[in-house]
PDB file of C-alpha atoms in Angstrom:
ATOM      1  CA  UNK B   1     126.149 101.497 113.892  1.00 73.00           C
ATOM      2  CA  UNK B   2     129.376 101.261 115.644  1.00 85.00           C
ATOM      3  CA  UNK B   3     131.024 104.673 116.621  1.00 89.00           C
ATOM      4  CA  UNK B   4     127.653 106.827 115.944  1.00 89.00           C
ATOM      5  CA  UNK B   5     126.814 108.618 118.790  1.00 90.00           C
ATOM      6  CA  UNK B   6     123.588 108.644 120.382  1.00 88.00           C
ATOM      7  CA  UNK B   7     121.990 111.686 121.978  1.00 88.00           C
ATOM      8  CA  UNK B   8     118.376 110.970 123.609  1.00 90.00           C
ATOM      9  CA  UNK B   9     115.974 112.900 122.973  1.00 91.00           C
ATOM     10  CA  UNK B  10     113.756 115.556 125.600  1.00 93.00           C
ATOM     11  CA  UNK B  11     111.116 114.599 127.615  1.00 92.00           C
ATOM     12  CA  UNK B  12     109.245 117.625 125.388  1.00 93.00           C
ATOM     13  CA  UNK B  13     110.306 116.319 122.321  1.00 91.00           C
ATOM     14  CA  UNK B  14     109.585 112.988 123.225  1.00 90.00           C
ATOM     15  CA  UNK B  15     106.106 114.055 123.677  1.00 91.00           C
ATOM     16  CA  UNK B  16     105.518 116.259 121.072  1.00 89.00           C
ATOM     17  CA  UNK B  17     106.582 113.241 118.502  1.00 91.00           C
ATOM     18  CA  UNK B  18     103.766 111.373 120.212  1.00 92.00           C
ATOM     19  CA  UNK B  19     101.252 113.492 119.689  1.00 89.00           C
ATOM     20  CA  UNK B  20      99.002 112.637 117.147  1.00 92.00           C
ATOM     21  CA  UNK B  21      98.438 114.111 113.576  1.00 89.00           C
ATOM     22  CA  UNK B  22      95.850 116.298 112.508  1.00 92.00           C
ATOM     23  CA  UNK B  23      94.183 116.197 109.199  1.00 93.00           C
ATOM     24  CA  UNK B  24      96.075 119.800 108.410  1.00 95.00           C
ATOM     25  CA  UNK B  25      99.431 118.780 109.146  1.00 93.00           C
ATOM     26  CA  UNK B  26      99.046 115.747 106.471  1.00 92.00           C
ATOM     27  CA  UNK B  27      97.269 117.807 104.197  1.00 94.00           C
ATOM     28  CA  UNK B  28     100.077 120.462 104.199  1.00 96.00           C
ATOM     29  CA  UNK B  29     102.548 117.664 103.824  1.00 92.00           C
ATOM     30  CA  UNK B  30     100.857 116.200 100.804  1.00 91.00           C
ATOM     31  CA  UNK B  31      99.947 118.820  98.948  1.00 94.00           C
ATOM     32  CA  UNK B  32     104.004 120.222  99.202  1.00 94.00           C
ATOM     33  CA  UNK B  33     105.027 116.654  97.502  1.00 91.00           C
ATOM     34  CA  UNK B  34     105.423 116.511  93.656  1.00 90.00           C
ATOM     35  CA  UNK B  35     102.242 115.481  91.877  1.00 90.00           C
ATOM     36  CA  UNK B  36     103.725 112.868  89.416  1.00 88.00           C
ATOM     37  CA  UNK B  37     105.307 110.651  92.033  1.00 83.00           C
ATOM     38  CA  UNK B  38     103.025 107.766  94.432  1.00 84.00           C
ATOM     39  CA  UNK B  39     102.670 108.035  97.811  1.00 72.00           C
ATOM     40  CA  UNK B  40     101.618 104.636  98.356  1.00 77.00           C
ATOM     41  CA  UNK B  41     102.284 100.950  97.056  1.00 79.00           C
ATOM     42  CA  UNK B  42      98.550 101.684  95.272  1.00 81.00           C
ATOM     43  CA  UNK B  43      99.459 103.255  92.483  1.00 82.00           C
ATOM     44  CA  UNK B  44      98.018 106.473  93.164  1.00 87.00           C
ATOM     45  CA  UNK B  45     100.083 109.375  92.332  1.00 90.00           C
ATOM     46  CA  UNK B  46      99.997 112.602  94.383  1.00 90.00           C
ATOM     47  CA  UNK B  47      98.098 114.296  91.875  1.00 92.00           C
ATOM     48  CA  UNK B  48      95.018 112.164  92.394  1.00 91.00           C
ATOM     49  CA  UNK B  49      95.123 112.812  96.411  1.00 89.00           C
ATOM     50  CA  UNK B  50      95.219 116.731  95.683  1.00 92.00           C
ATOM     51  CA  UNK B  51      92.239 116.561  92.874  1.00 94.00           C
ATOM     52  CA  UNK B  52      90.003 114.296  95.370  1.00 94.00           C
ATOM     53  CA  UNK B  53      91.435 115.072  98.768  1.00 94.00           C
ATOM     54  CA  UNK B  54      87.944 115.181 100.260  1.00 94.00           C
ATOM     55  CA  UNK B  55      87.815 111.450  99.034  1.00 92.00           C
ATOM     56  CA  UNK B  56      91.300 110.169  99.467  1.00 87.00           C
ATOM     57  CA  UNK B  57      92.248 111.975 102.750  1.00 89.00           C
ATOM     58  CA  UNK B  58      90.747 108.569 104.606  1.00 87.00           C
ATOM     59  CA  UNK B  59      92.624 106.516 102.757  1.00 82.00           C
ATOM     60  CA  UNK B  60      95.671 108.407 104.643  1.00 79.00           C
TER      61      UNK B  60
END
């Protein structure tokens, strides 16, 4: 990491990064993913999360 320049984030950016996720943000992110990929090590593909969002959202 030698030679890299680091720039601190602003207080406003820090506050935004610390805000809790809301369900709609997570849903939008999941539904933009390729359905054939696995989201976690549980082996469920994104297609499963999309098709059964009402149940699977709790796992995230």
